[in-house]
Amino acid sequence: MLVAAIMDVVTSNCDSLEKVCFKPALPGNAETRDIADVIEVIEEGGMHFGEPQRDEDDDEGGRGMRGIGIKILEGTTVLGLSRTSRLMKLGDTDDVGVESDRPTPKTLALLSKHDSSSSRANLSSAVVPGLWDDLHCQHVAVPFAAWALANWAMASGANRSHIQELDQDGHAVMTALMAPERSVKWHGSLVARLLLEDRDLPLNDSVSDWSSSLLSTVSQASKNDDIPLARVALSAFLVSIERSPRAQEVVMDKGLQLMRDAAKRTTKHKEVQETLAKVLDMISTGDIRLSLEESQKWSGILLPWVFGKSSSDNTRSSAIKILSCILEEYGPSSIPISQGWLAVMLNEILGSSKTASAKRGSQPKNDKVKTQIDQSNIIFATQTANQLSSAVVNLARKQLVTTTDADETFPLLDLLSLEPFTGPLKNLKKDTASKFDATDSALATLKGIKALTEVCSEDSICQKKLSNFGILCLLRRFLLHDDYEKLAAMEAYDASRAVEAQKRTSDDPDESSDSDGNNPSSVRVPPTSHIRKHAARLLTVLSLLPEIQKAVMADEILCKWLEDCANGKIQGCNDLKTQSYARATLLNVSCNQQARRDSSDSDDGVHDSGIAYRNRSCPRYDNMIFLINPELPHWKCPDDKHRDNVQRSKSSVGKTDFNSPSTPETEASNVGDSCSSIDESQNSAQSVVPLVDIVFIHGLRGGPYKTWRISDDKYSTKSGLVEKIDQEAGKFGTFWPAEWLSSDFPQARMFTLKYKSNLTQWSGASLPLQVWIDELKATGL
């Protein structure tokens, strides 16, 4: 019996094994019998020819010859291969729990009868380059059977349906995946992927076993630097994870270590890294989540995926999504990961800022003050980066067992082996780790956020980098959760347990508790409110980026928190700056998104929507502009109709028609009509758009709020007390524009401005007031 497989000359090689770019060499209407014969060859190692013979000298018990017949260039050649072992194993491949139901019998000896040497040369030219290099013989049975099955599967859905029907238990595909020949594993992986990608075919019960075998192939191929085999196996592995929840469970239980090993070995291969990231995204962000230990182990791989220059957008996106799920799942226990994320981000931004500064060279004389401020910000950010890196190492080190043997199995070891943590880790002394607490860690995080804001507040390129690095996920975590307070509470609880244990074992409890550095009474409260304030400030800076606006608009929980914060409904967020930042962010997001939608709807395909958007008057709220009473209704984004009506009404006030006679009666009538028009617009817009803007600008050494505060109590006869009260009023006094003026002028929208106003160069560089007035004009208010 011959297999009717016509082998065309394959002249093209495939550059991307995830997407097969050559046409199948076999027809799409294969005979069912031919497919069955090929499956028999793969499962049994060969195929019977002729009638059974009873020959005592026959090593195969009289079962006849076994091989495969393939029609090649008008001729027929019988090909076969004899395996020395009955079991098909992957050699040195790591085991992930794959079990075979039945052993695969060995094939007979190689039977190769060629008509001429020319046919042998023609056959050699038909082989895909590099695919058959591992074979001991040039012409074999099982590899060509796997090749035929893969080509049939590529050719048509009907062929795939026949393959699925004839191999219902998936044993033939599994046998190909576990074959010792590289070419058989390659084509077996391709068959598995094609069958799984066909949504019209039902899944069989062997998909989880396929995924385990495919992952073993990926691991072994990456170890041997066989990237083509790793890529085709990984592409099939990805589809198996997409379609089979059972496969996800198996990989989560036994395959994560193999995935990590493959990721570490293939850092230079972008496609492999992207697929691994997508697989981990699928299995760790659904119903099944990574354990804390696995999350810590993966952090050393996820962060390079986020910040790697060779990482694709898909790889970076998957890594950010996984890291966000880890932070949501483990909260205070994941602080070393979130803080490490922030530390690496700050170092990346510093590196790019220094490079850009070096390219710009010397600044013009009129930018001398601005240059000094930028240099000061970079110096502060550099110091903060070192402090933040040390904080990550200290906090991570507290979780490490003191024995030296535990260092090699420490889950955060890969994270601490990254820059910029290697230096602090090398210099860290174990006896100093206990002196570091949650408040120290929170202070380092606070400085890190402040440094990022100062460096990137006026650098759009830097802001886009922050967005690509996933800063929004970190800011969301800092705003919505109290991880550092919870960590401090955990430390206080552990300290109290330690004190109780010492009291039970010590003769002098008071002395032991005093000598204990972890006394619960010494636990400090982390500055969570300050972290929120500066996180809100950085979010305001970034809220002018379209990608950040889109992400914030899609996050209902974050939008709800920002709205409640702006309205003073969030406990612990009563700071006026925080409330202003929250409202400014919402205004930047909602108004700009609305303007984009309106401009695209009104263009009617005539003008470019981007040009129309740029020409619109949409305010930009900078982090140097603070909104007074952000809870009032006029801090809303009006629609276009109301905005245009009010703008026309406001512009008509005070205008006189110089072409017509002017009398007191007509002037009064014009003003009355204008006011009436404004009132009608305000009523229709529900008083959303204010009639007038009032801006408060402080003087030297002043501030956006402290300059406008007064003390509630100045009655005293003691000398100097009034001055002290005035000084404290800047922090705790009444902010009279918000509490008094807004009630007198309810239709006025009020701002207060912040700018650097140091008295001398010794206390810091100062910018001219005109610079900030120009900045205010540029906002479009």
mmCIF file of C-alpha atoms in Angstrom, residues 560-680:
data_model
loop_
_atom_site.group_PDB
_atom_site.id
_atom_site.type_symbol
_atom_site.label_atom_id
_atom_site.label_comp_id
_atom_site.label_asym_id
_atom_site.label_seq_id
_atom_site.Cartn_x
_atom_site.Cartn_y
_atom_site.Cartn_z
ATOM 1 C CA LYS A 560 -15.431 57.945 40.441
ATOM 2 C CA TRP A 561 -12.566 58.402 42.919
ATOM 3 C CA LEU A 562 -11.431 61.613 41.226
ATOM 4 C CA GLU A 563 -14.967 62.999 41.284
ATOM 5 C CA ASP A 564 -15.439 62.143 44.964
ATOM 6 C CA CYS A 565 -12.041 63.578 45.822
ATOM 7 C CA ALA A 566 -12.785 66.835 44.008
ATOM 8 C CA ASN A 567 -16.046 67.071 45.952
ATOM 9 C CA GLY A 568 -14.299 66.441 49.290
ATOM 10 C CA LYS A 569 -15.914 63.024 49.853
ATOM 11 C CA ILE A 570 -12.728 60.950 50.225
ATOM 12 C CA GLN A 571 -11.617 60.512 53.808
ATOM 13 C CA GLY A 572 -8.051 61.691 54.313
ATOM 14 C CA CYS A 573 -8.046 63.680 51.031
ATOM 15 C CA ASN A 574 -9.237 67.047 52.305
ATOM 16 C CA ASP A 575 -6.105 68.800 51.094
ATOM 17 C CA LEU A 576 -7.113 71.651 48.777
ATOM 18 C CA LYS A 577 -4.329 70.905 46.313
ATOM 19 C CA THR A 578 -5.355 67.256 46.024
ATOM 20 C CA GLN A 579 -8.958 68.236 45.362
ATOM 21 C CA SER A 580 -7.844 70.743 42.739
ATOM 22 C CA TYR A 581 -5.646 68.163 41.010
ATOM 23 C CA ALA A 582 -8.538 65.702 40.909
ATOM 24 C CA ARG A 583 -10.890 68.204 39.294
ATOM 25 C CA ALA A 584 -8.240 69.477 36.882
ATOM 26 C CA THR A 585 -7.562 65.933 35.722
ATOM 27 C CA LEU A 586 -11.247 65.294 35.084
ATOM 28 C CA LEU A 587 -11.559 68.571 33.175
ATOM 29 C CA ASN A 588 -8.508 67.839 31.032
ATOM 30 C CA VAL A 589 -9.811 64.386 30.250
ATOM 31 C CA SER A 590 -13.501 65.111 29.644
ATOM 32 C CA CYS A 591 -13.166 68.405 27.778
ATOM 33 C CA ASN A 592 -10.412 67.207 25.454
ATOM 34 C CA GLN A 593 -12.155 63.934 24.713
ATOM 35 C CA GLN A 594 -15.390 65.771 23.989
ATOM 36 C CA ALA A 595 -13.597 68.244 21.741
ATOM 37 C CA ARG A 596 -12.053 65.401 19.760
ATOM 38 C CA ARG A 597 -15.422 63.726 19.279
ATOM 39 C CA ASP A 598 -17.107 66.964 18.276
ATOM 40 C CA SER A 599 -14.362 67.937 15.850
ATOM 41 C CA SER A 600 -14.470 64.562 14.147
ATOM 42 C CA ASP A 601 -18.279 64.688 13.904
ATOM 43 C CA SER A 602 -18.393 68.234 12.533
ATOM 44 C CA ASP A 603 -15.695 67.826 9.883
ATOM 45 C CA ASP A 604 -17.948 65.806 7.539
ATOM 46 C CA GLY A 605 -14.819 64.503 5.880
ATOM 47 C CA VAL A 606 -13.828 67.926 4.523
ATOM 48 C CA HIS A 607 -11.147 68.994 6.989
ATOM 49 C CA ASP A 608 -8.650 67.039 9.006
ATOM 50 C CA SER A 609 -10.061 66.325 12.480
ATOM 51 C CA GLY A 610 -6.683 66.926 14.083
ATOM 52 C CA ILE A 611 -6.523 70.458 12.670
ATOM 53 C CA ALA A 612 -10.077 71.151 13.780
ATOM 54 C CA TYR A 613 -9.251 69.909 17.268
ATOM 55 C CA ARG A 614 -6.193 72.132 17.552
ATOM 56 C CA ASN A 615 -8.221 75.147 16.512
ATOM 57 C CA ARG A 616 -10.805 74.645 19.259
ATOM 58 C CA SER A 617 -10.720 76.610 22.509
ATOM 59 C CA CYS A 618 -10.371 73.819 25.058
ATOM 60 C CA PRO A 619 -8.769 74.859 28.366
ATOM 61 C CA ARG A 620 -5.621 73.138 29.605
ATOM 62 C CA TYR A 621 -5.263 72.871 33.367
ATOM 63 C CA ASP A 622 -1.611 72.741 34.371
ATOM 64 C CA ASN A 623 -0.285 71.571 37.727
ATOM 65 C CA MET A 624 0.726 75.156 38.521
ATOM 66 C CA ILE A 625 -2.889 76.324 38.325
ATOM 67 C CA PHE A 626 -5.145 75.476 41.254
ATOM 68 C CA LEU A 627 -8.920 75.529 41.128
ATOM 69 C CA ILE A 628 -10.730 77.220 43.987
ATOM 70 C CA ASN A 629 -13.877 75.401 45.127
ATOM 71 C CA PRO A 630 -13.528 72.537 42.615
ATOM 72 C CA GLU A 631 -16.802 71.064 43.875
ATOM 73 C CA LEU A 632 -18.889 73.895 42.391
ATOM 74 C CA PRO A 633 -21.020 73.177 39.291
ATOM 75 C CA HIS A 634 -19.190 75.651 37.062
ATOM 76 C CA TRP A 635 -16.160 73.313 37.177
ATOM 77 C CA LYS A 636 -17.756 71.128 34.558
ATOM 78 C CA CYS A 637 -17.063 70.665 30.881
ATOM 79 C CA PRO A 638 -19.933 72.379 28.989
ATOM 80 C CA ASP A 639 -21.064 71.168 25.625
ATOM 81 C CA ASP A 640 -20.280 73.172 22.503
ATOM 82 C CA LYS A 641 -23.665 74.900 22.190
ATOM 83 C CA HIS A 642 -23.593 76.314 25.686
ATOM 84 C CA ARG A 643 -19.920 77.238 25.447
ATOM 85 C CA ASP A 644 -20.403 79.145 22.181
ATOM 86 C CA ASN A 645 -23.506 80.961 23.426
ATOM 87 C CA VAL A 646 -21.823 82.127 26.582
ATOM 88 C CA GLN A 647 -18.623 83.116 24.780
ATOM 89 C CA ARG A 648 -20.595 85.263 22.351
ATOM 90 C CA SER A 649 -22.573 86.784 25.201
ATOM 91 C CA LYS A 650 -19.449 87.551 27.228
ATOM 92 C CA SER A 651 -17.685 89.063 24.244
ATOM 93 C CA SER A 652 -20.671 91.325 23.518
ATOM 94 C CA VAL A 653 -20.596 92.897 26.991
ATOM 95 C CA GLY A 654 -18.902 96.302 26.859
ATOM 96 C CA LYS A 655 -18.850 96.400 23.052
ATOM 97 C CA THR A 656 -20.300 99.443 21.284
ATOM 98 C CA ASP A 657 -21.468 99.732 17.734
ATOM 99 C CA PHE A 658 -19.377 102.683 16.539
ATOM 100 C CA ASN A 659 -21.281 102.814 13.234
ATOM 101 C CA SER A 660 -24.545 103.828 14.963
ATOM 102 C CA PRO A 661 -25.388 106.794 17.150
ATOM 103 C CA SER A 662 -24.667 106.222 20.801
ATOM 104 C CA THR A 663 -26.958 107.495 23.478
ATOM 105 C CA PRO A 664 -27.314 106.648 27.146
ATOM 106 C CA GLU A 665 -30.610 105.001 26.372
ATOM 107 C CA THR A 666 -29.229 102.776 23.620
ATOM 108 C CA GLU A 667 -26.142 101.871 25.660
ATOM 109 C CA ALA A 668 -28.309 100.853 28.598
ATOM 110 C CA SER A 669 -30.490 98.867 26.259
ATOM 111 C CA ASN A 670 -27.457 97.063 24.772
ATOM 112 C CA VAL A 671 -26.091 96.206 28.176
ATOM 113 C CA GLY A 672 -29.487 95.025 29.339
ATOM 114 C CA ASP A 673 -29.890 92.827 26.286
ATOM 115 C CA SER A 674 -26.407 91.392 26.839
ATOM 116 C CA CYS A 675 -27.101 90.586 30.477
ATOM 117 C CA SER A 676 -30.401 89.030 29.506
ATOM 118 C CA SER A 677 -28.633 86.895 26.930
ATOM 119 C CA ILE A 678 -26.091 85.785 29.516
ATOM 120 C CA ASP A 679 -28.833 84.942 31.998
ATOM 121 C CA GLU A 680 -30.637 82.859 29.423
#
